[in-house]
Amino acid sequence: MRGRIDEARALREELEAERNARREAERIAEENARALYDRQDELELLEMVAASSNEATAIEPALGAAIVYVCAHMRWPVGHAYLADPGSGALMPTGVWYLEDEPRFAAFLDATEQRVVPGLPTRVVEAGQPAWVADVATEPDFGRADVATAAGLRSGFAFPVLMGTQTVGALEFFSDRITEPDPVLLALMAQIGVQLGRVVERERARAELERSNADLEAFAYLASHDLAEPLRAVAGFVSLLGRRYTDQLDEEGREIIGYAVDGVQRMQAMIDDLLLYSRSGTVDLRPVPVATGDVVAAALRDLAPRLAETGAQVEVGELPAVQADPPQLQRVFQNLLSNAIKYTAPDVEPRVLVSGRRADGGCELAVADNGIGIDPRNAERVFEMFARVHGGAEYRGTGLGLAICRRIVERHGGRVWVEPNPGGGSVFRLTLPR
């Protein structure tokens, strides 16, 4: 009897040990699943911030997206961004906020934007490290404690936006409950700060490039403008010299004067095209609905002497209306038509076809010729400044006409390219909005 009791007790103990072991295994599995879920959630947060940062075309939209994602991840009701001034480095509040309940947190927003930058983001910028405030009511350096606690905010934390080792901003967030520092969360936010810093770096580089380009364009305009007047004077004096003393000069002397006049004229053409190129990038565009056929007709009127001289035949098909700046679009067609007439073999009568069609929400226009064509290897190079893929005295030019065309078309939101004409020659195609 005693033996059976002992046996039953041992069995119960064994079953209890198995139950405890199973409960412990379930607990560990649950913790692992929770940790895996949390890790998955963190990775998704990083992926969303990275995607929005890569797609952002300005700094503040990237900050705004990051704040929304972080607040959703943490379930905290308030988020705000600061940026450092590029010149002085001073931290400034931005208009980028997430407020779960705007009326409730309006006073806190006003206090943040009207005061000197508060202590929490300042501490982050000075240290270059995230900072956490477990209870804003008891934090001695938290200057907005009165309005924060009145709005029901209790905990806060901030992390830096880093461009390399330089702190260029800070993001701060607030909870409506007391929350102790979370090292894992702070490490995650540090990675987000690096992602946002790349946006700041990219946008500052773009702004600097635009400023540099604007300076170069202004320099090109002023230099070309200042060169034009003395060049005209040189051309005038050389021509006058030739007219007055032609009878006193021998053949070599007259030839030298001819070379001088020709050189001055080519320099004048280059300066004129440089001015056009500079203006094509700086003039204010005024896109309006344009009857493309009227623009082509105006360009052909300007080219009438050249058409008569070469016997060129230009056929203009039915062209769709587009949204464009009329004088700028006329400049494009004038350059394309002039090239189509110029780059033709000496014994070939130029024939040009201008056509158009609606395509992909816009319009595609084309100028096809029967000229000498362009090697496909030079299809991109012909649009570069000063690029001249056809040499020789019979094909003189400044190498700026197609660069001007591309600049104008791209400023309109379109593109321009060249391809071989199946019948011989080239087809220049461009797209524009309609």
Coordinates of C-alpha atoms in Angstrom, one line a residue:
M1 CA 0.0 0.0 0.0
R2 CA 2.8 2.4 1.0
G3 CA 4.5 1.6 -2.3
R4 CA 1.4 2.5 -4.4
I5 CA 1.1 5.9 -2.6
D6 CA 4.7 6.7 -3.3
E7 CA 4.3 5.7 -6.9
A8 CA 1.2 8.0 -7.3
R9 CA 3.1 10.9 -5.7
A10 CA 6.0 10.4 -8.0
L11 CA 3.7 10.3 -11.0
R12 CA 1.9 13.5 -9.9
E13 CA 5.3 15.2 -9.4
E14 CA 6.4 14.1 -12.8
L15 CA 3.2 15.4 -14.5
E16 CA 3.5 18.7 -12.6
A17 CA 7.2 19.0 -13.8
E18 CA 6.0 18.3 -17.4
R19 CA 3.3 21.0 -17.1
N20 CA 5.8 23.5 -15.7
A21 CA 8.2 22.7 -18.4
R22 CA 5.5 23.1 -21.0
R23 CA 4.4 26.4 -19.6
E24 CA 8.0 27.6 -19.5
A25 CA 8.5 26.5 -23.1
E26 CA 5.3 28.4 -24.1
R27 CA 6.4 31.5 -22.2
I28 CA 9.8 31.4 -24.0
A29 CA 8.1 30.8 -27.3
E30 CA 5.7 33.7 -26.7
E31 CA 8.6 36.0 -25.7
N32 CA 10.5 35.0 -28.8
A33 CA 7.5 35.6 -31.0
R34 CA 6.9 39.0 -29.4
A35 CA 10.6 39.8 -29.9
L36 CA 10.4 38.7 -33.5
Y37 CA 7.2 40.7 -34.0
D38 CA 8.8 43.8 -32.4
R39 CA 11.9 43.3 -34.6
Q40 CA 9.7 43.0 -37.7
D41 CA 7.9 46.1 -36.7
E42 CA 11.1 48.0 -36.2
L43 CA 12.4 46.8 -39.6
E44 CA 9.2 47.9 -41.3
L45 CA 9.5 51.4 -39.6
L46 CA 13.1 51.7 -40.9
E47 CA 12.0 50.6 -44.4
M48 CA 9.1 53.1 -44.5
V49 CA 11.4 56.0 -43.4
A50 CA 14.1 55.0 -45.9
A51 CA 11.6 54.8 -48.7
S52 CA 10.0 58.2 -47.9
S53 CA 13.5 59.7 -47.5
N54 CA 14.6 58.4 -50.9
E55 CA 11.5 59.7 -52.6
A56 CA 11.5 63.1 -51.0
T57 CA 12.3 66.1 -53.2
A58 CA 12.6 68.4 -50.2
I59 CA 13.7 68.2 -46.5
E60 CA 10.4 69.0 -44.7
P61 CA 8.3 66.3 -46.4
A62 CA 10.8 63.7 -45.4
L63 CA 10.8 64.9 -41.8
G64 CA 7.0 65.0 -41.8
A65 CA 6.8 61.4 -43.1
A66 CA 9.3 60.2 -40.5
I67 CA 7.4 61.9 -37.6
V68 CA 4.1 60.3 -38.7
Y69 CA 5.7 56.8 -38.9
V70 CA 7.5 57.1 -35.5
C71 CA 4.3 58.4 -33.8
A72 CA 2.3 55.5 -35.2
H73 CA 5.0 53.0 -34.2
M74 CA 5.3 54.3 -30.6
R75 CA 1.6 55.3 -30.3
W76 CA 2.8 58.7 -29.0
P77 CA 0.5 61.7 -29.8
V78 CA 3.0 64.5 -30.5
G79 CA 6.0 64.8 -32.8
H80 CA 7.9 67.9 -34.0
A81 CA 11.0 68.6 -36.1
Y82 CA 13.8 71.2 -35.8
L83 CA 16.4 72.1 -38.4
A84 CA 19.8 73.8 -38.0
D85 CA 20.3 77.0 -40.1
P86 CA 23.0 76.1 -42.8
G87 CA 24.8 79.4 -42.2
S88 CA 24.8 79.9 -38.5
G89 CA 24.1 76.4 -37.3
A90 CA 21.4 77.7 -34.9
L91 CA 18.6 75.2 -34.3
M92 CA 15.2 76.5 -35.4
P93 CA 11.7 75.0 -35.0
T94 CA 10.0 74.0 -38.3
G95 CA 6.3 73.9 -39.2
V96 CA 6.5 70.1 -39.3
W97 CA 4.3 68.6 -36.6
Y98 CA 2.2 65.6 -35.8
L99 CA -0.6 66.3 -33.4
E100 CA -3.0 63.5 -32.6
D101 CA -5.5 66.1 -31.2
E102 CA -4.8 69.6 -32.5
P103 CA -7.0 71.6 -30.1
R104 CA -5.7 69.7 -27.1
F105 CA -2.0 70.3 -28.0
A106 CA -2.4 73.8 -29.5
A107 CA -1.0 75.6 -26.5
F108 CA 2.0 73.3 -26.5
L109 CA 2.6 74.0 -30.2
D110 CA 2.5 77.8 -29.6
A111 CA 4.8 77.6 -26.6
T112 CA 7.3 75.5 -28.7
E113 CA 7.3 77.9 -31.7
Q114 CA 7.3 81.1 -29.7
R115 CA 10.1 80.4 -27.3
V116 CA 13.8 80.0 -27.7
V117 CA 14.6 76.5 -28.7
P118 CA 13.8 74.3 -25.7
G119 CA 16.2 72.3 -23.7
L120 CA 15.5 68.8 -25.0
P121 CA 16.4 69.4 -28.7
T122 CA 19.2 71.7 -27.7
R123 CA 20.7 68.9 -25.5
V124 CA 20.4 66.5 -28.4
V125 CA 22.2 68.9 -30.8
E126 CA 25.0 69.6 -28.3
A127 CA 25.6 66.0 -27.5
G128 CA 24.8 64.5 -30.9
Q129 CA 23.0 61.7 -29.0
P130 CA 19.4 60.9 -28.3
A131 CA 17.9 62.1 -25.0
W132 CA 15.0 60.9 -22.9
V133 CA 12.8 62.7 -20.3
A134 CA 10.9 60.2 -18.3
D135 CA 8.6 62.8 -16.6
V136 CA 8.5 66.4 -18.0
A137 CA 6.9 67.6 -14.7
T138 CA 10.0 66.8 -12.7
E139 CA 12.7 67.5 -15.4
P140 CA 14.6 70.7 -14.2
D141 CA 15.7 71.7 -17.7
F142 CA 12.4 71.2 -19.5
G143 CA 11.1 74.7 -20.0
R144 CA 7.7 73.8 -21.3
A145 CA 6.6 71.7 -18.4
D146 CA 3.6 73.9 -17.5
V147 CA 1.9 73.7 -20.9
A148 CA 3.0 70.1 -21.5
T149 CA 1.5 68.8 -18.3
A150 CA -1.6 70.9 -18.9
A151 CA -2.0 69.1 -22.2
G152 CA -1.5 65.8 -20.5
L153 CA 2.0 65.1 -21.9
R154 CA 4.3 63.2 -19.5
S155 CA 7.4 61.7 -21.2
G156 CA 9.5 62.9 -24.1
F157 CA 12.5 62.0 -26.1
A158 CA 14.5 63.5 -29.0
F159 CA 17.1 62.3 -31.4
P160 CA 19.5 64.1 -33.7
V161 CA 19.4 64.3 -37.5
L162 CA 23.0 63.5 -38.5
M163 CA 24.8 64.5 -41.7
G164 CA 28.0 62.5 -41.2
T165 CA 29.1 63.6 -37.7
Q166 CA 27.4 67.0 -38.0
T167 CA 24.0 67.4 -36.2
V168 CA 21.7 69.3 -38.7
G169 CA 18.4 68.9 -36.9
A170 CA 16.4 67.1 -34.2
L171 CA 13.1 65.3 -33.9
E172 CA 11.2 65.3 -30.6
F173 CA 8.2 63.2 -29.5
F174 CA 5.9 63.2 -26.5
S175 CA 3.8 60.6 -24.7
D176 CA 0.7 61.0 -22.5
R177 CA 2.1 58.5 -20.0
I178 CA 5.2 58.2 -18.0
T179 CA 7.6 56.0 -19.9
E180 CA 11.1 54.9 -18.9
P181 CA 14.0 55.1 -21.4
D182 CA 14.1 52.3 -24.0
P183 CA 17.7 51.6 -25.3
V184 CA 16.4 49.5 -28.2
L185 CA 14.1 52.3 -29.3
L186 CA 16.8 55.0 -29.0
A187 CA 19.2 52.9 -31.1
L188 CA 16.4 52.5 -33.7
M189 CA 15.8 56.3 -33.8
A190 CA 19.5 56.9 -34.2
Q191 CA 19.4 55.0 -37.5
I192 CA 16.4 57.1 -38.6
G193 CA 18.4 60.2 -37.8
V194 CA 21.1 59.0 -40.1
Q195 CA 18.5 58.4 -42.9
L196 CA 17.1 61.9 -42.6
G197 CA 20.6 63.4 -42.5
R198 CA 21.1 61.9 -46.0
V199 CA 18.1 63.8 -47.2
V200 CA 19.4 67.1 -45.7
E201 CA 22.8 66.4 -47.3
R202 CA 21.2 65.7 -50.7
E203 CA 19.0 68.7 -50.7
R204 CA 21.8 71.1 -49.6
A205 CA 24.0 69.7 -52.3
R206 CA 21.2 70.3 -54.8
A207 CA 20.6 73.8 -53.6
E208 CA 24.3 74.5 -53.8
L209 CA 24.5 73.1 -57.3
E210 CA 21.5 75.3 -58.4
R211 CA 23.2 78.4 -56.8
S212 CA 26.4 77.5 -58.6
N213 CA 24.6 77.0 -61.9
A214 CA 22.8 80.3 -61.5
D215 CA 26.1 82.1 -60.8
L216 CA 27.6 80.5 -63.9
E217 CA 24.6 81.5 -66.0
A218 CA 24.8 85.1 -64.7
F219 CA 28.5 85.1 -65.5
A220 CA 28.0 83.8 -69.0
Y221 CA 25.3 86.4 -69.7
L222 CA 27.4 89.3 -68.4
A223 CA 30.5 88.1 -70.1
S224 CA 28.8 87.5 -73.4
H225 CA 27.0 90.9 -73.2
D226 CA 30.2 92.7 -72.3
L227 CA 32.1 91.0 -75.2
A228 CA 29.4 91.7 -77.8
E229 CA 29.9 95.5 -77.9
P230 CA 33.7 95.6 -78.5
L231 CA 33.4 92.7 -80.9
R232 CA 30.9 94.7 -83.0
A233 CA 33.3 97.6 -82.9
V234 CA 36.2 95.4 -84.2
A235 CA 34.0 94.0 -86.9
G236 CA 33.0 97.5 -88.0
F237 CA 36.5 98.8 -88.1
V238 CA 37.9 95.8 -90.0
S239 CA 35.1 96.0 -92.5
L240 CA 35.7 99.8 -92.9
L241 CA 39.4 99.1 -93.4
G242 CA 38.6 96.7 -96.2
R243 CA 36.2 99.0 -97.9
R244 CA 38.5 102.1 -97.7
Y245 CA 41.8 100.5 -98.6
T246 CA 40.8 97.6 -100.8
D247 CA 42.4 99.2 -103.9
Q248 CA 45.7 99.7 -102.0
L249 CA 45.9 96.1 -100.8
D250 CA 47.2 93.2 -102.6
E251 CA 45.4 89.8 -102.8
E252 CA 47.0 88.6 -99.6
G253 CA 46.0 91.7 -97.7
R254 CA 42.4 91.4 -98.8
E255 CA 42.5 87.7 -97.9
I256 CA 43.7 88.6 -94.4
I257 CA 40.9 91.1 -93.9
G258 CA 38.4 88.5 -95.1
Y259 CA 39.7 86.0 -92.5
A260 CA 39.5 88.7 -89.8
V261 CA 35.9 89.6 -90.7
D262 CA 34.9 85.9 -90.9
G263 CA 36.5 85.2 -87.5
V264 CA 34.7 88.2 -85.9
Q265 CA 31.4 87.1 -87.4
R266 CA 31.8 83.5 -86.0
M267 CA 32.7 84.9 -82.6
Q268 CA 29.7 87.2 -82.7
A269 CA 27.5 84.2 -83.6
M270 CA 28.9 82.2 -80.6
I271 CA 28.3 85.1 -78.2
D272 CA 24.8 85.5 -79.5
D273 CA 24.2 81.8 -78.9
L274 CA 25.7 81.9 -75.5
L275 CA 23.3 84.7 -74.6
L276 CA 20.4 82.6 -75.9
Y277 CA 21.6 79.6 -73.9
S278 CA 21.9 81.6 -70.7
R279 CA 18.5 83.2 -71.2
S280 CA 16.9 79.8 -72.0
G281 CA 17.7 78.8 -68.5
T282 CA 16.8 82.0 -66.6
V283 CA 13.9 83.5 -68.5
D284 CA 10.5 83.0 -66.7
L285 CA 8.5 80.5 -68.6
R286 CA 4.9 81.5 -69.3
P287 CA 3.3 78.3 -70.7
V288 CA -0.1 78.8 -72.4
P289 CA -2.1 76.7 -74.8
V290 CA -0.2 77.0 -78.1
A291 CA -1.2 76.1 -81.7
T292 CA 2.0 74.4 -82.6
G293 CA 1.4 75.0 -86.3
D294 CA 1.4 78.8 -85.8
V295 CA 4.8 78.5 -84.0
V296 CA 6.3 76.4 -86.8
A297 CA 5.0 78.9 -89.4
A298 CA 6.6 81.8 -87.5
A299 CA 9.9 79.9 -87.4
L300 CA 9.7 79.3 -91.1
R301 CA 9.1 83.0 -91.8
D302 CA 12.3 83.8 -90.0
L303 CA 14.1 81.2 -92.1
A304 CA 12.6 82.3 -95.4
P305 CA 15.9 83.7 -96.9
R306 CA 17.7 80.4 -96.1
L307 CA 14.8 78.4 -97.5
A308 CA 14.9 80.4 -100.8
E309 CA 18.7 80.0 -101.0
T310 CA 18.7 76.2 -100.6
G311 CA 15.4 75.4 -102.3
A312 CA 14.4 73.5 -99.2
Q313 CA 10.9 72.0 -99.1
V314 CA 9.3 71.9 -95.7
E315 CA 6.0 69.9 -95.2
V316 CA 4.1 70.6 -92.0
G317 CA 1.5 68.0 -91.0
E318 CA -1.4 68.4 -88.6
L319 CA 0.1 69.4 -85.2
P320 CA -1.5 69.1 -81.8
A321 CA -1.8 72.0 -79.4
V322 CA 0.7 72.0 -76.5
Q323 CA 1.3 73.9 -73.3
A324 CA 4.4 76.0 -73.9
D325 CA 6.0 79.4 -73.8
P326 CA 5.5 80.5 -77.5
P327 CA 8.8 82.5 -78.0
Q328 CA 10.8 79.6 -76.4
L329 CA 9.1 77.0 -78.5
Q330 CA 9.6 79.0 -81.6
R331 CA 13.4 79.1 -80.8
V332 CA 13.3 75.3 -80.6
F333 CA 11.7 74.8 -84.0
Q334 CA 13.9 77.5 -85.5
N335 CA 17.0 75.6 -84.4
L336 CA 15.7 72.2 -85.5
L337 CA 14.6 73.4 -88.9
S338 CA 17.7 75.4 -89.5
N339 CA 19.8 72.3 -88.8
A340 CA 17.6 70.2 -91.0
I341 CA 18.3 72.5 -93.9
K342 CA 22.0 73.0 -93.1
Y343 CA 23.2 69.5 -92.6
T344 CA 22.3 68.2 -96.1
A345 CA 24.7 66.9 -98.8
P346 CA 25.7 69.6 -101.3
D347 CA 23.9 67.9 -104.2
V348 CA 20.7 67.1 -102.3
E349 CA 17.7 69.4 -102.1
P350 CA 16.7 69.6 -98.4
R351 CA 13.3 68.0 -97.6
V352 CA 11.9 68.4 -94.1
L353 CA 8.7 67.0 -92.5
V354 CA 7.3 68.4 -89.3
S355 CA 4.7 66.1 -87.7
G356 CA 3.1 65.5 -84.3
R357 CA 0.8 63.2 -82.3
R358 CA -0.8 62.8 -78.9
A359 CA 1.1 60.4 -76.7
D360 CA 1.2 59.4 -73.0
G361 CA -0.8 62.3 -71.7
G362 CA 1.2 64.8 -73.7
C363 CA 2.3 65.4 -77.3
E364 CA 5.2 64.2 -79.4
L365 CA 6.5 66.5 -82.1
A366 CA 9.1 65.5 -84.8
V367 CA 11.3 67.2 -87.3
A368 CA 12.5 64.7 -89.9
D369 CA 15.1 65.5 -92.7
N370 CA 16.9 63.8 -95.5
G371 CA 20.3 65.1 -94.4
I372 CA 23.6 63.6 -93.8
G373 CA 22.4 61.9 -90.6
I374 CA 24.0 61.5 -87.2
D375 CA 26.0 58.5 -86.0
P376 CA 24.0 56.7 -83.3
R377 CA 27.1 56.9 -81.1
N378 CA 26.7 60.7 -81.1
A379 CA 23.0 60.7 -80.4
E380 CA 23.5 62.2 -76.9
R381 CA 26.7 64.1 -77.6
V382 CA 25.0 66.4 -80.2
F383 CA 23.0 68.0 -77.4
E384 CA 26.1 69.0 -75.4
M385 CA 27.4 72.5 -75.4
F386 CA 29.8 73.2 -78.2
A387 CA 29.5 69.7 -79.6
R388 CA 30.0 69.6 -83.3
V389 CA 29.9 66.1 -84.7
H390 CA 30.1 67.3 -88.3
G391 CA 33.2 69.3 -89.2
G392 CA 34.2 71.1 -92.3
A393 CA 33.6 74.7 -93.6
E394 CA 30.3 73.8 -95.2
Y395 CA 28.8 72.9 -91.8
R396 CA 29.8 75.8 -89.6
G397 CA 28.1 76.4 -86.4
T398 CA 28.6 77.3 -82.7
G399 CA 27.6 73.9 -81.3
L400 CA 25.0 75.5 -79.1
G401 CA 21.7 75.2 -81.0
L402 CA 20.7 71.7 -79.9
A403 CA 21.9 72.4 -76.3
I404 CA 19.5 75.4 -76.3
C405 CA 16.7 73.1 -77.6
R406 CA 17.2 70.5 -74.9
R407 CA 17.4 73.1 -72.1
I408 CA 14.1 74.8 -73.3
V409 CA 12.3 71.5 -73.7
E410 CA 13.4 70.1 -70.4
R411 CA 12.3 73.3 -68.6
H412 CA 8.9 72.6 -70.1
G413 CA 8.9 69.2 -68.5
G414 CA 9.6 67.3 -71.8
R415 CA 12.5 65.6 -73.4
V416 CA 14.2 65.7 -76.8
W417 CA 16.2 63.1 -78.6
V418 CA 17.4 62.1 -82.1
E419 CA 17.1 58.9 -84.0
P420 CA 17.9 57.8 -87.6
N421 CA 15.3 58.5 -90.3
P422 CA 14.5 55.2 -92.1
G423 CA 14.7 57.0 -95.4
G424 CA 18.0 58.6 -94.6
G425 CA 18.8 61.6 -92.5
S426 CA 17.7 62.2 -88.9
V427 CA 14.5 62.6 -86.9
F428 CA 14.5 64.9 -83.9
R429 CA 11.7 64.2 -81.5
L430 CA 10.4 66.1 -78.5
T431 CA 7.7 65.7 -76.0
L432 CA 5.6 68.5 -74.4
P433 CA 2.6 68.6 -72.1
R434 CA -0.7 69.4 -73.6

